[in-house]
Short mmCIF file of C-alpha atoms in Angstrom, two decimals:
data_model
loop_
_atom_site.label_atom_id
_atom_site.label_comp_id
_atom_site.label_asym_id
_atom_site.label_seq_id
_atom_site.Cartn_x
_atom_site.Cartn_y
_atom_site.Cartn_z
CA UNK A 964 -65.94 0.72 -182.11
CA UNK A 965 -68.76 1.88 -185.09
CA UNK A 966 -67.98 5.22 -187.32
CA UNK A 967 -70.44 7.45 -185.62
CA UNK A 968 -69.24 10.63 -186.97
CA UNK A 969 -71.86 10.98 -189.73
CA UNK A 970 -74.48 10.80 -187.02
CA UNK A 971 -76.53 14.02 -185.51
CA UNK A 972 -74.57 15.59 -183.53
CA UNK A 973 -77.16 15.32 -180.85
CA UNK A 974 -77.62 11.63 -181.53
CA UNK A 975 -76.70 9.42 -178.22
CA UNK A 976 -74.47 7.63 -180.44
CA UNK A 977 -72.02 10.62 -180.59
CA UNK A 978 -71.93 11.20 -176.97
CA UNK A 979 -70.37 7.87 -176.23
CA UNK A 980 -66.83 8.25 -174.52
CA UNK A 981 -63.62 7.33 -176.25
CA UNK A 982 -61.59 4.75 -174.47
CA UNK A 983 -59.27 6.36 -171.41
CA UNK A 984 -62.41 8.91 -171.00
CA UNK A 985 -61.88 10.64 -167.67
CA UNK A 986 -65.22 10.13 -165.73
CA UNK A 987 -64.55 12.83 -163.44
CA UNK A 988 -65.57 15.08 -166.25
CA UNK A 989 -68.96 14.09 -165.95
CA UNK A 990 -70.07 15.32 -162.82
CA UNK A 991 -69.25 19.00 -164.01
CA UNK A 992 -71.42 18.56 -166.72
CA UNK A 993 -74.32 17.15 -164.54
CA UNK A 994 -73.68 20.16 -161.78
CA UNK A 995 -74.03 22.45 -164.75
CA UNK A 996 -77.76 21.42 -165.48
CA UNK A 997 -78.51 21.09 -161.53
CA UNK A 998 -76.75 24.48 -160.75
CA UNK A 999 -78.84 26.25 -163.13
CA UNK A 1000 -82.16 24.38 -162.34
CA UNK A 1001 -81.86 24.64 -158.76
CA UNK A 1002 -82.62 28.32 -159.35
CA UNK A 1003 -86.32 27.41 -158.59
CA UNK A 1004 -85.28 27.47 -155.04
CA UNK A 1005 -84.89 30.76 -154.83
CA UNK A 1006 -87.96 32.06 -156.74
CA UNK A 1007 -89.15 33.23 -153.80
CA UNK A 1008 -86.49 36.20 -153.95
CA UNK A 1009 -89.03 37.57 -156.69
CA UNK A 1010 -92.15 37.92 -154.21
CA UNK A 1011 -92.06 41.09 -153.30
CA UNK A 1012 -90.87 42.73 -156.54
CA UNK A 1013 -93.84 40.92 -158.59
CA UNK A 1014 -96.17 41.95 -156.22
CA UNK A 1015 -95.26 45.92 -156.34
CA UNK A 1016 -94.97 46.17 -159.86
CA UNK A 1017 -97.81 48.96 -160.22
CA UNK A 1018 -97.06 50.63 -156.75
CA UNK A 1019 -93.53 50.40 -157.31
CA UNK A 1020 -93.74 50.06 -153.27
CA UNK A 1021 -93.42 46.45 -151.68
CA UNK A 1022 -95.10 47.45 -148.53
CA UNK A 1023 -97.71 49.38 -149.88
CA UNK A 1024 -99.04 47.24 -153.08
CA UNK A 1025 -101.47 49.25 -155.37
CA UNK A 1026 -104.94 47.75 -156.02
CA UNK A 1027 -104.43 45.54 -159.21
CA UNK A 1028 -100.83 44.33 -157.99
CA UNK A 1029 -100.50 40.23 -157.55
CA UNK A 1030 -101.29 38.82 -154.17
CA UNK A 1031 -98.56 36.67 -152.69
CA UNK A 1032 -100.98 33.77 -153.18
CA UNK A 1033 -100.85 34.63 -156.94
CA UNK A 1034 -97.19 34.75 -157.15
CA UNK A 1035 -96.82 31.77 -154.93
CA UNK A 1036 -98.56 29.68 -157.84
CA UNK A 1037 -96.00 30.09 -160.13
CA UNK A 1038 -93.85 27.95 -158.20
CA UNK A 1039 -96.06 25.16 -157.26
CA UNK A 1040 -96.71 24.92 -161.01
CA UNK A 1041 -93.34 24.80 -161.73
CA UNK A 1042 -92.91 21.76 -158.99
CA UNK A 1043 -95.72 20.24 -160.11
CA UNK A 1044 -94.92 20.09 -163.39
CA UNK A 1045 -90.92 18.94 -162.27
CA UNK A 1046 -92.66 15.99 -161.41
CA UNK A 1047 -94.76 15.31 -164.35
CA UNK A 1048 -92.48 15.86 -167.15
CA UNK A 1049 -89.62 13.94 -165.10
CA UNK A 1050 -92.36 10.94 -165.01
CA UNK A 1051 -93.48 11.49 -168.84
CA UNK A 1052 -90.18 12.01 -170.18
CA UNK A 1053 -88.19 9.35 -168.26
CA UNK A 1054 -88.05 6.94 -171.16
CA UNK A 1055 -87.72 9.23 -174.08
CA UNK A 1056 -84.50 10.58 -172.09
CA UNK A 1057 -83.07 6.61 -171.69
CA UNK A 1058 -83.76 6.34 -175.64
CA UNK A 1059 -82.49 9.62 -177.01
CA UNK A 1060 -79.33 10.00 -174.38
CA UNK A 1061 -78.60 12.76 -172.15
CA UNK A 1062 -77.47 15.50 -174.46
CA UNK A 1063 -80.57 16.26 -175.98
CA UNK A 1064 -82.37 15.89 -173.04
CA UNK A 1065 -80.44 18.45 -171.42
CA UNK A 1066 -80.40 20.27 -174.44
CA UNK A 1067 -84.03 20.33 -173.93
CA UNK A 1068 -83.75 21.11 -170.42
CA UNK A 1069 -81.72 24.31 -171.11
CA UNK A 1070 -84.20 25.57 -173.71
CA UNK A 1071 -87.15 25.29 -171.68
CA UNK A 1072 -85.36 26.79 -168.54
CA UNK A 1073 -84.13 29.58 -170.15
CA UNK A 1074 -86.78 29.91 -172.41
CA UNK A 1075 -89.41 29.72 -169.37
CA UNK A 1076 -87.41 32.96 -168.23
CA UNK A 1077 -88.10 35.14 -171.51
CA UNK A 1078 -91.73 33.92 -171.50
CA UNK A 1079 -92.38 34.98 -167.84
CA UNK A 1080 -90.40 38.31 -168.57
CA UNK A 1081 -93.02 39.11 -171.16
CA UNK A 1082 -96.04 38.25 -169.03
CA UNK A 1083 -94.22 40.82 -166.05
CA UNK A 1084 -93.83 43.31 -168.77
CA UNK A 1085 -97.46 43.07 -169.80
CA UNK A 1086 -98.61 42.67 -166.37
CA UNK A 1087 -100.24 39.09 -167.14
CA UNK A 1088 -99.88 36.58 -164.63
CA UNK A 1089 -100.92 34.00 -167.18
CA UNK A 1090 -98.05 34.28 -169.07
CA UNK A 1091 -95.70 33.94 -165.59
CA UNK A 1092 -97.52 30.67 -165.20
CA UNK A 1093 -96.97 29.48 -168.64
CA UNK A 1094 -93.25 30.71 -168.70
CA UNK A 1095 -91.70 29.94 -165.31
CA UNK A 1096 -94.33 27.52 -164.23
CA UNK A 1097 -95.25 25.32 -167.32
CA UNK A 1098 -92.13 25.60 -169.62
CA UNK A 1099 -89.52 26.52 -167.24
CA UNK A 1100 -91.20 23.63 -165.00
CA UNK A 1101 -90.69 21.01 -167.92
CA UNK A 1102 -87.34 22.13 -168.17
CA UNK A 1103 -86.78 21.48 -164.56
CA UNK A 1104 -87.90 17.76 -164.58
CA UNK A 1105 -86.10 16.82 -168.06
CA UNK A 1106 -82.97 18.44 -166.60
CA UNK A 1107 -83.24 16.91 -162.80
CA UNK A 1108 -83.15 13.30 -164.18
CA UNK A 1109 -80.77 13.96 -167.34
CA UNK A 1110 -77.73 13.20 -165.68
CA UNK A 1111 -78.61 10.65 -163.07
CA UNK A 1112 -78.49 7.41 -165.30
CA UNK A 1113 -75.26 8.35 -166.75
CA UNK A 1114 -73.86 8.83 -163.41
CA UNK A 1115 -74.75 5.25 -162.14
CA UNK A 1116 -73.24 4.28 -165.08
CA UNK A 1117 -70.11 6.34 -165.04
CA UNK A 1118 -69.69 5.25 -161.11
CA UNK A 1119 -71.04 1.62 -160.53
CA UNK A 1120 -68.21 1.79 -157.52
CA UNK A 1121 -69.75 5.02 -156.18
CA UNK A 1122 -73.30 5.63 -157.06
CA UNK A 1123 -74.10 7.46 -153.83
CA UNK A 1124 -71.31 10.03 -154.52
CA UNK A 1125 -72.03 10.49 -157.93
CA UNK A 1126 -75.83 11.05 -157.92
CA UNK A 1127 -75.02 13.26 -154.37
CA UNK A 1128 -72.62 15.48 -156.16
CA UNK A 1129 -75.31 16.57 -159.42
CA UNK A 1130 -78.29 16.41 -157.09
CA UNK A 1131 -76.30 18.56 -154.61
CA UNK A 1132 -76.25 21.07 -157.23
CA UNK A 1133 -79.85 21.54 -157.39
CA UNK A 1134 -79.43 22.62 -153.89
CA UNK A 1135 -76.65 24.87 -154.51
CA UNK A 1136 -78.56 26.31 -156.85
CA UNK A 1137 -80.44 28.58 -155.09
CA UNK A 1138 -77.55 30.01 -153.34
CA UNK A 1139 -76.44 31.41 -156.70
CA UNK A 1140 -79.74 32.07 -158.25
CA UNK A 1141 -81.08 34.42 -154.86
CA UNK A 1142 -78.24 36.65 -154.98
CA UNK A 1143 -77.99 36.86 -158.93
CA UNK A 1144 -81.62 37.78 -158.98
CA UNK A 1145 -80.89 40.54 -156.40
CA UNK A 1146 -78.28 42.09 -158.17
CA UNK A 1147 -79.72 41.84 -161.49
CA UNK A 1148 -83.04 43.44 -160.35
CA UNK A 1149 -80.96 46.55 -158.47
CA UNK A 1150 -79.30 46.92 -161.79
CA UNK A 1151 -81.95 47.20 -164.00
CA UNK A 1152 -84.38 49.12 -161.40
CA UNK A 1153 -84.45 51.99 -163.27
CA UNK A 1154 -85.22 50.93 -166.76
CA UNK A 1155 -88.38 48.67 -165.52
CA UNK A 1156 -90.87 48.22 -162.91
CA UNK A 1157 -88.58 46.51 -159.77
CA UNK A 1158 -86.03 45.64 -162.98
CA UNK A 1159 -88.19 42.15 -162.96
CA UNK A 1160 -88.50 41.77 -166.52
CA UNK A 1161 -85.17 42.67 -167.65
CA UNK A 1162 -83.78 40.48 -164.67
CA UNK A 1163 -85.80 37.75 -166.07
CA UNK A 1164 -84.36 38.12 -169.38
CA UNK A 1165 -80.73 38.20 -168.17
CA UNK A 1166 -81.13 35.32 -166.01
CA UNK A 1167 -82.51 33.40 -169.06
CA UNK A 1168 -80.20 33.87 -171.09
CA UNK A 1169 -77.30 33.16 -168.36
CA UNK A 1170 -78.71 30.04 -167.62
CA UNK A 1171 -79.48 28.87 -171.15
CA UNK A 1172 -75.63 29.51 -171.86
CA UNK A 1173 -74.09 28.11 -168.73
CA UNK A 1174 -76.36 24.75 -168.96
CA UNK A 1175 -74.82 24.46 -172.69
CA UNK A 1176 -71.31 23.40 -170.85
CA UNK A 1177 -73.41 20.14 -169.81
CA UNK A 1178 -74.68 19.81 -173.00
CA UNK A 1179 -71.91 19.38 -174.90
CA UNK A 1180 -69.29 18.00 -172.29
CA UNK A 1181 -71.65 14.90 -171.35
CA UNK A 1182 -70.67 11.61 -172.22
CA UNK A 1183 -72.16 7.98 -171.69
CA UNK A 1184 -69.37 5.30 -171.01
CA UNK A 1185 -69.71 2.54 -173.92
CA UNK A 1186 -71.99 -0.56 -173.17
CA UNK A 1187 -69.02 -2.70 -171.75
CA UNK A 1188 -66.77 -0.02 -170.04
CA UNK A 1189 -65.89 -0.28 -166.39
CA UNK A 1190 -63.75 1.43 -163.96
CA UNK A 1191 -60.31 0.29 -164.16
CA UNK A 1192 -59.94 -2.51 -161.56
CA UNK A 1193 -63.33 -2.27 -160.82
CA UNK A 1194 -64.72 -5.90 -159.65
CA UNK A 1195 -68.58 -5.99 -158.90
CA UNK A 1196 -68.94 -6.63 -154.87
CA UNK A 1197 -69.37 -10.15 -154.07
CA UNK A 1198 -70.25 -9.19 -150.82
CA UNK A 1199 -74.16 -10.56 -150.69
CA UNK A 1200 -76.65 -7.58 -150.29
CA UNK A 1201 -79.90 -9.35 -151.33
CA UNK A 1202 -81.06 -5.56 -152.07
CA UNK A 1203 -78.78 -5.05 -155.26
CA UNK A 1204 -80.19 -6.66 -158.10
CA UNK A 1205 -77.37 -8.15 -160.92
CA UNK A 1206 -80.84 -8.15 -163.05
CA UNK A 1207 -82.50 -5.24 -164.88
CA UNK A 1208 -86.21 -4.06 -164.64
CA UNK A 1209 -87.86 -1.76 -167.23
CA UNK A 1210 -89.57 1.80 -165.87
CA UNK A 1211 -93.09 -0.15 -166.94
CA UNK A 1212 -92.45 -3.20 -164.97
CA UNK A 1213 -90.78 -1.14 -161.82
CA UNK A 1214 -94.13 0.57 -161.19
CA UNK A 1215 -95.69 -2.99 -160.96
CA UNK A 1216 -93.48 -3.65 -158.03
CA UNK A 1217 -94.13 -3.20 -154.18
CA UNK A 1218 -90.85 -1.92 -153.94
CA UNK A 1219 -91.26 1.06 -156.25
CA UNK A 1220 -94.59 2.02 -154.08
CA UNK A 1221 -92.86 1.68 -151.07
CA UNK A 1222 -89.87 3.99 -151.82
CA UNK A 1223 -92.59 6.32 -153.30
CA UNK A 1224 -94.18 6.34 -149.93
CA UNK A 1225 -90.61 6.99 -148.43
CA UNK A 1226 -89.69 9.82 -150.63
CA UNK A 1227 -93.61 11.62 -149.96
CA UNK A 1228 -92.77 11.23 -145.89
CA UNK A 1229 -89.28 12.45 -146.25
CA UNK A 1230 -89.95 15.51 -148.56
CA UNK A 1231 -93.17 16.56 -146.70
CA UNK A 1232 -91.71 16.33 -143.54
CA UNK A 1233 -88.90 18.58 -144.56
CA UNK A 1234 -90.99 21.13 -146.54
CA UNK A 1235 -92.72 21.86 -143.21
CA UNK A 1236 -89.49 22.95 -141.55
CA UNK A 1237 -88.63 24.75 -144.75
CA UNK A 1238 -91.81 26.37 -145.76
CA UNK A 1239 -91.81 28.14 -142.50
CA UNK A 1240 -88.45 28.55 -141.46
CA UNK A 1241 -88.41 32.37 -141.06
CA UNK A 1242 -91.87 32.95 -139.50
CA UNK A 1243 -91.27 29.71 -137.66
CA UNK A 1244 -87.84 31.33 -135.86
CA UNK A 1245 -89.10 34.60 -135.75
CA UNK A 1246 -92.38 33.24 -133.51
CA UNK A 1247 -90.54 30.90 -131.54
CA UNK A 1248 -87.62 33.33 -130.28
CA UNK A 1249 -89.47 36.77 -130.39
CA UNK A 1250 -88.84 39.47 -128.50
CA UNK A 1251 -91.83 38.67 -126.47
CA UNK A 1252 -90.41 35.48 -125.28
CA UNK A 1253 -86.76 36.15 -125.22
CA UNK A 1254 -86.80 39.76 -123.98
CA UNK A 1255 -86.88 43.34 -125.51
CA UNK A 1256 -84.46 43.40 -128.27
CA UNK A 1257 -82.87 39.49 -127.84
CA UNK A 1258 -85.51 38.17 -130.04
CA UNK A 1259 -84.68 36.57 -133.79
CA UNK A 1260 -84.74 39.80 -136.09
CA UNK A 1261 -86.23 39.38 -139.94
CA UNK A 1262 -82.52 39.48 -140.88
CA UNK A 1263 -81.47 36.92 -138.63
CA UNK A 1264 -84.30 34.77 -139.78
CA UNK A 1265 -82.95 35.14 -143.46
CA UNK A 1266 -79.81 33.98 -142.20
CA UNK A 1267 -81.73 30.93 -140.35
CA UNK A 1268 -83.11 30.10 -144.11
CA UNK A 1269 -79.53 30.56 -145.91
CA UNK A 1270 -78.00 28.05 -143.46
CA UNK A 1271 -81.06 25.57 -143.95
CA UNK A 1272 -80.17 25.89 -147.82
CA UNK A 1273 -76.21 25.16 -146.73
CA UNK A 1274 -77.13 22.04 -144.77
CA UNK A 1275 -79.51 21.22 -147.75
CA UNK A 1276 -76.85 21.32 -149.81
CA UNK A 1277 -73.90 19.74 -148.00
CA UNK A 1278 -76.53 16.72 -146.58
CA UNK A 1279 -77.05 15.92 -150.16
CA UNK A 1280 -73.69 14.67 -151.09
CA UNK A 1281 -72.71 13.75 -147.28
CA UNK A 1282 -75.62 11.52 -146.55
CA UNK A 1283 -75.60 10.01 -150.06
CA UNK A 1284 -71.51 9.27 -150.10
CA UNK A 1285 -72.50 7.61 -146.57
CA UNK A 1286 -75.09 5.66 -148.17
CA UNK A 1287 -72.24 3.84 -150.63
CA UNK A 1288 -70.85 2.35 -147.34
CA UNK A 1289 -73.78 1.56 -145.25
CA UNK A 1290 -76.26 0.80 -147.64
CA UNK A 1291 -79.28 2.47 -148.96
CA UNK A 1292 -82.23 1.06 -146.55
CA UNK A 1293 -80.29 1.41 -143.68
CA UNK A 1294 -79.48 5.39 -144.15
CA UNK A 1295 -83.14 6.08 -145.08
CA UNK A 1296 -83.87 4.24 -141.50
CA UNK A 1297 -81.42 6.50 -140.25
CA UNK A 1298 -83.10 9.50 -141.92
CA UNK A 1299 -86.59 8.43 -140.38
CA UNK A 1300 -85.48 6.95 -136.86
CA UNK A 1301 -83.03 9.89 -136.12
CA UNK A 1302 -85.56 12.41 -137.90
CA UNK A 1303 -88.54 11.29 -135.36
CA UNK A 1304 -86.54 12.14 -132.50
CA UNK A 1305 -85.41 15.46 -134.00
CA UNK A 1306 -88.82 16.61 -135.38
CA UNK A 1307 -90.27 15.53 -131.76
CA UNK A 1308 -87.63 17.58 -129.99
CA UNK A 1309 -87.90 20.83 -131.77
CA UNK A 1310 -90.97 21.90 -130.17
CA UNK A 1311 -89.25 21.15 -126.63
CA UNK A 1312 -86.41 23.05 -127.49
CA UNK A 1313 -88.49 26.11 -128.48
CA UNK A 1314 -90.14 26.32 -125.37
CA UNK A 1315 -86.79 25.90 -123.80
CA UNK A 1316 -85.78 28.77 -125.64
CA UNK A 1317 -82.47 27.03 -126.49
CA UNK A 1318 -81.72 28.61 -129.83
CA UNK A 1319 -78.20 27.15 -130.52
CA UNK A 1320 -79.41 23.66 -130.23
CA UNK A 1321 -82.49 24.34 -132.01
CA UNK A 1322 -80.69 25.95 -135.10
CA UNK A 1323 -78.36 22.73 -134.66
CA UNK A 1324 -81.28 20.52 -134.67
CA UNK A 1325 -83.13 22.05 -137.48
CA UNK A 1326 -79.90 21.85 -139.78
CA UNK A 1327 -79.21 18.24 -139.31
CA UNK A 1328 -83.16 17.93 -140.25
CA UNK A 1329 -82.60 19.67 -143.44
CA UNK A 1330 -79.45 17.90 -144.07
CA UNK A 1331 -81.53 14.54 -144.23
CA UNK A 1332 -84.11 16.10 -146.25
CA UNK A 1333 -81.73 16.92 -149.01
CA UNK A 1334 -79.73 13.34 -148.49
CA UNK A 1335 -83.47 11.97 -149.03
CA UNK A 1336 -83.14 13.26 -152.32
CA UNK A 1337 -79.80 12.61 -153.25
CA UNK A 1338 -80.14 9.03 -152.36
CA UNK A 1339 -82.91 8.00 -154.29
CA UNK A 1340 -81.53 7.40 -157.74
CA UNK A 1341 -78.73 5.20 -156.29
CA UNK A 1342 -81.47 3.04 -154.20
CA UNK A 1343 -83.57 2.53 -157.32
CA UNK A 1344 -80.55 1.43 -159.39
CA UNK A 1345 -79.89 -1.08 -156.55
CA UNK A 1346 -83.37 -2.35 -156.66
CA UNK A 1347 -84.44 -2.27 -160.30
CA UNK A 1348 -80.74 -2.15 -162.32
CA UNK A 1349 -79.60 0.46 -164.44
CA UNK A 1350 -81.39 -0.41 -167.48
CA UNK A 1351 -84.00 2.61 -167.07
CA UNK A 1352 -83.06 4.16 -163.58
CA UNK A 1353 -83.53 7.73 -165.32
CA UNK A 1354 -86.99 6.69 -166.18
CA UNK A 1355 -88.05 5.07 -162.84
CA UNK A 1356 -86.47 7.89 -161.13
CA UNK A 1357 -88.63 10.45 -163.34
CA UNK A 1358 -91.58 8.42 -162.01
CA UNK A 1359 -90.87 8.41 -158.67
CA UNK A 1360 -90.30 12.22 -158.35
CA UNK A 1361 -94.36 12.70 -158.62
CA UNK A 1362 -93.76 11.78 -154.80
CA UNK A 1363 -91.97 15.20 -154.55
CA UNK A 1364 -94.65 17.13 -156.50
CA UNK A 1365 -97.32 15.59 -154.27
CA UNK A 1366 -95.18 16.46 -151.25
CA UNK A 1367 -94.92 20.14 -152.54
CA UNK A 1368 -98.37 20.39 -152.50
CA UNK A 1369 -99.10 18.12 -149.09
CA UNK A 1370 -96.67 19.74 -147.32
CA UNK A 1371 -97.38 23.49 -147.31
CA UNK A 1372 -101.18 22.22 -147.21
CA UNK A 1373 -100.36 20.38 -143.78
CA UNK A 1374 -98.13 22.94 -142.30
CA UNK A 1375 -100.90 26.05 -142.85
CA UNK A 1376 -104.05 23.92 -141.63
CA UNK A 1377 -102.12 23.00 -138.24
CA UNK A 1378 -100.65 26.35 -137.62
CA UNK A 1379 -104.02 28.36 -138.71
CA UNK A 1380 -105.94 26.14 -136.29
CA UNK A 1381 -102.89 26.67 -133.41
CA UNK A 1382 -103.38 30.45 -133.79
CA UNK A 1383 -107.16 30.00 -133.86
CA UNK A 1384 -106.88 28.14 -130.66
CA UNK A 1385 -104.71 31.29 -129.33
CA UNK A 1386 -101.49 29.46 -128.88
CA UNK A 1387 -98.43 31.58 -130.18
CA UNK A 1388 -94.50 30.91 -130.16
CA UNK A 1389 -93.55 27.48 -129.79
CA UNK A 1390 -96.99 26.22 -128.91
CA UNK A 1391 -97.97 27.27 -132.09
CA UNK A 1392 -95.74 24.94 -134.10
CA UNK A 1393 -95.69 22.23 -132.05
CA UNK A 1394 -98.53 20.02 -133.89
CA UNK A 1395 -96.74 20.45 -137.16
CA UNK A 1396 -93.89 19.05 -135.76
CA UNK A 1397 -95.51 16.43 -134.03
CA UNK A 1398 -97.32 15.45 -136.87
CA UNK A 1399 -94.24 15.28 -139.22
CA UNK A 1400 -92.77 13.23 -136.94
CA UNK A 1401 -95.71 10.64 -137.51
CA UNK A 1402 -95.02 11.02 -141.27
CA UNK A 1403 -91.53 10.05 -140.95
CA UNK A 1404 -92.69 7.05 -138.71
CA UNK A 1405 -94.71 5.97 -141.92
CA UNK A 1406 -91.49 6.13 -143.95
CA UNK A 1407 -89.48 4.23 -141.57
CA UNK A 1408 -91.82 1.13 -141.82
CA UNK A 1409 -92.34 1.70 -145.70
CA UNK A 1410 -88.39 1.92 -146.04
CA UNK A 1411 -88.38 -1.14 -143.48
CA UNK A 1412 -90.51 -2.93 -145.88
CA UNK A 1413 -88.43 -2.80 -148.76
CA UNK A 1414 -87.47 -6.40 -150.21
CA UNK A 1415 -85.28 -7.40 -153.13
CA UNK A 1416 -87.44 -7.02 -156.54
CA UNK A 1417 -88.76 -10.41 -157.48
CA UNK A 1418 -86.95 -11.76 -160.53
CA UNK A 1419 -90.36 -11.85 -162.79
CA UNK A 1420 -90.21 -8.37 -163.25
CA UNK A 1421 -86.65 -8.19 -164.53
CA UNK A 1422 -85.84 -8.33 -168.45
CA UNK A 1423 -85.38 -11.76 -169.84
CA UNK A 1424 -82.03 -11.76 -171.91
CA UNK A 1425 -79.35 -8.64 -172.22
CA UNK A 1426 -80.54 -5.26 -172.50
CA UNK A 1427 -79.24 -2.55 -174.32
CA UNK A 1428 -79.89 1.06 -173.90
CA UNK A 1429 -80.94 1.99 -177.20
CA UNK A 1430 -83.73 -0.31 -176.74
CA UNK A 1431 -84.49 1.15 -173.51
CA UNK A 1432 -87.08 3.74 -174.58
CA UNK A 1433 -89.30 1.22 -176.93
CA UNK B 1466 -36.18 5.91 -182.12
CA UNK B 1467 -36.58 7.05 -178.40
CA UNK B 1468 -37.92 4.36 -176.56
CA UNK B 1469 -39.90 6.58 -174.22
CA UNK B 1470 -41.80 7.70 -177.63
CA UNK B 1471 -44.70 5.20 -177.44
CA UNK B 1472 -45.55 6.04 -173.88
CA UNK B 1473 -45.49 10.04 -174.07
CA UNK B 1474 -48.48 10.23 -176.49
CA UNK B 1475 -50.76 8.41 -173.95
CA UNK B 1476 -49.31 10.60 -170.69
CA UNK B 1477 -49.63 13.71 -172.70
CA UNK B 1478 -53.43 12.68 -173.22
CA UNK B 1479 -53.75 12.05 -169.64
CA UNK B 1480 -52.43 15.25 -168.13
CA UNK B 1481 -54.62 17.17 -171.04
CA UNK B 1482 -57.56 15.08 -169.73
CA UNK B 1483 -56.65 15.77 -166.11
CA UNK B 1484 -56.60 19.49 -167.33
CA UNK B 1485 -59.81 19.35 -168.43
CA UNK B 1486 -61.23 18.13 -165.58
CA UNK B 1487 -59.69 20.49 -163.38
CA UNK B 1488 -61.09 23.53 -165.43
CA UNK B 1489 -64.46 21.92 -166.01
CA UNK B 1490 -64.99 21.50 -161.97
CA UNK B 1491 -63.82 25.39 -161.79
CA UNK B 1492 -66.27 26.17 -164.39
CA UNK B 1493 -69.11 25.07 -161.57
CA UNK B 1494 -67.09 25.32 -158.42
CA UNK B 1495 -66.51 29.25 -158.70
CA UNK B 1496 -70.38 30.47 -158.86
CA UNK B 1497 -71.23 27.62 -156.24
CA UNK B 1498 -68.51 28.73 -153.94
CA UNK B 1499 -69.56 32.43 -154.64
CA UNK B 1500 -73.25 31.07 -153.66
CA UNK B 1501 -72.09 29.42 -150.63
CA UNK B 1502 -70.21 32.64 -149.29
CA UNK B 1503 -73.16 34.75 -149.82
CA UNK B 1504 -75.29 32.53 -148.09
CA UNK B 1505 -72.74 32.14 -145.38
CA UNK B 1506 -72.58 35.90 -144.78
CA UNK B 1507 -76.10 36.31 -144.80
CA UNK B 1508 -76.01 33.27 -142.22
CA UNK B 1509 -73.57 34.99 -139.92
CA UNK B 1510 -76.95 37.85 -138.93
CA UNK B 1511 -78.26 34.87 -136.72
CA UNK B 1512 -75.15 34.72 -134.74
CA UNK B 1513 -74.96 38.73 -134.06
#
């Protein structure tokens, strides 16, 4: 092995694992990043406090207090920047390695909170947009893709398990971020309006430090490393390539765009449920429908949202791990095939006031939404090889950004239209679910059309990781 | 020379690496378990 001790600390060569390195140290490093950036899913916990900085009373905002739409835009910017930065910095990540990328992600994500804190103190929404949305969003994008290709290289025998574990962290991040934010805001309530600005500072520092564990423990395997006793499967799966396709060539293939549509449909449909979960269950199972005092309360609806988050997390690991056994294409056919049935069933269960079954079906739907995210990197690795899979994954995530805008838009348009027609309860949402079921049919067909990538797109001759970014 | 000596060092290294992995998993597992428990407690309201 070449002497790399004189190379800069962040240099990729300094992260190459020594012989005998325990690969099970790598998923916690990845999780340290994803658990932190997954906080983004819990941004809504700041909605009410941010909307009452001047009045001090969430129920009675003062003139000049930020509106829910203004505040919600922060999250939208962050998600759009997530997709854009993942697409833009993917090749850079492959070149410099995961350590430098994770450090950049931690600085952007933690720094974004600090800038946003200044915006809150000065009551300047543009600074909040710039801090949490723009700078933090870049941290989200780089952080999200930074451990993916490394995990695939460490776990060629269990790609789905490995990426499922990391991406599960993104789902779990909200579960930590939400109670943490509430606890910090309560702690600082006496010293600043709603305690938001100091809570942002504390969260910026906490996440910056927490992510350093990932930065400094991540290791990449040597180019010739294989798991002990690992023999690449001789079983013929036409979709699993032995070649390598660069990120620039991948986007020229129909397979990339089919997967883009697959992710777009899966995420758009899932966001349809997540976006409306709280009002959905309260309106469908209201006192008017269930009888006085028997309807779903706001607290119970919050419990429903929490349960969905839990299944979003579990689905990421469960379905992605299952894809190692039954194949990526088939698992997406299950997401979409079963999804169509379940989405179409939701309005009926609502009409019939079958609450328990309704909750169970929604949880399964959301588990497959999470599974769709977690299985994507392994699917890309199967189709395009591991050469620049991180960069290809980054480009695929633009589908997420698109869905982040499209999903809520579809839901609000259809729901508002139903309300204008005088529909209430489950009926007000039925077109939302039928439309999402239609989207899943499109996803099913796109996945069905995925075939092996034509060899003309593959790199000729051996590839080296260092050359990956050039 | 103790015949077991050559293999003792790799065994110790293996053990240390196993220990590191456990600590690494605890580092991420504890906050995750706390978050999951908080969510689960909140979710119980749905079944009351």
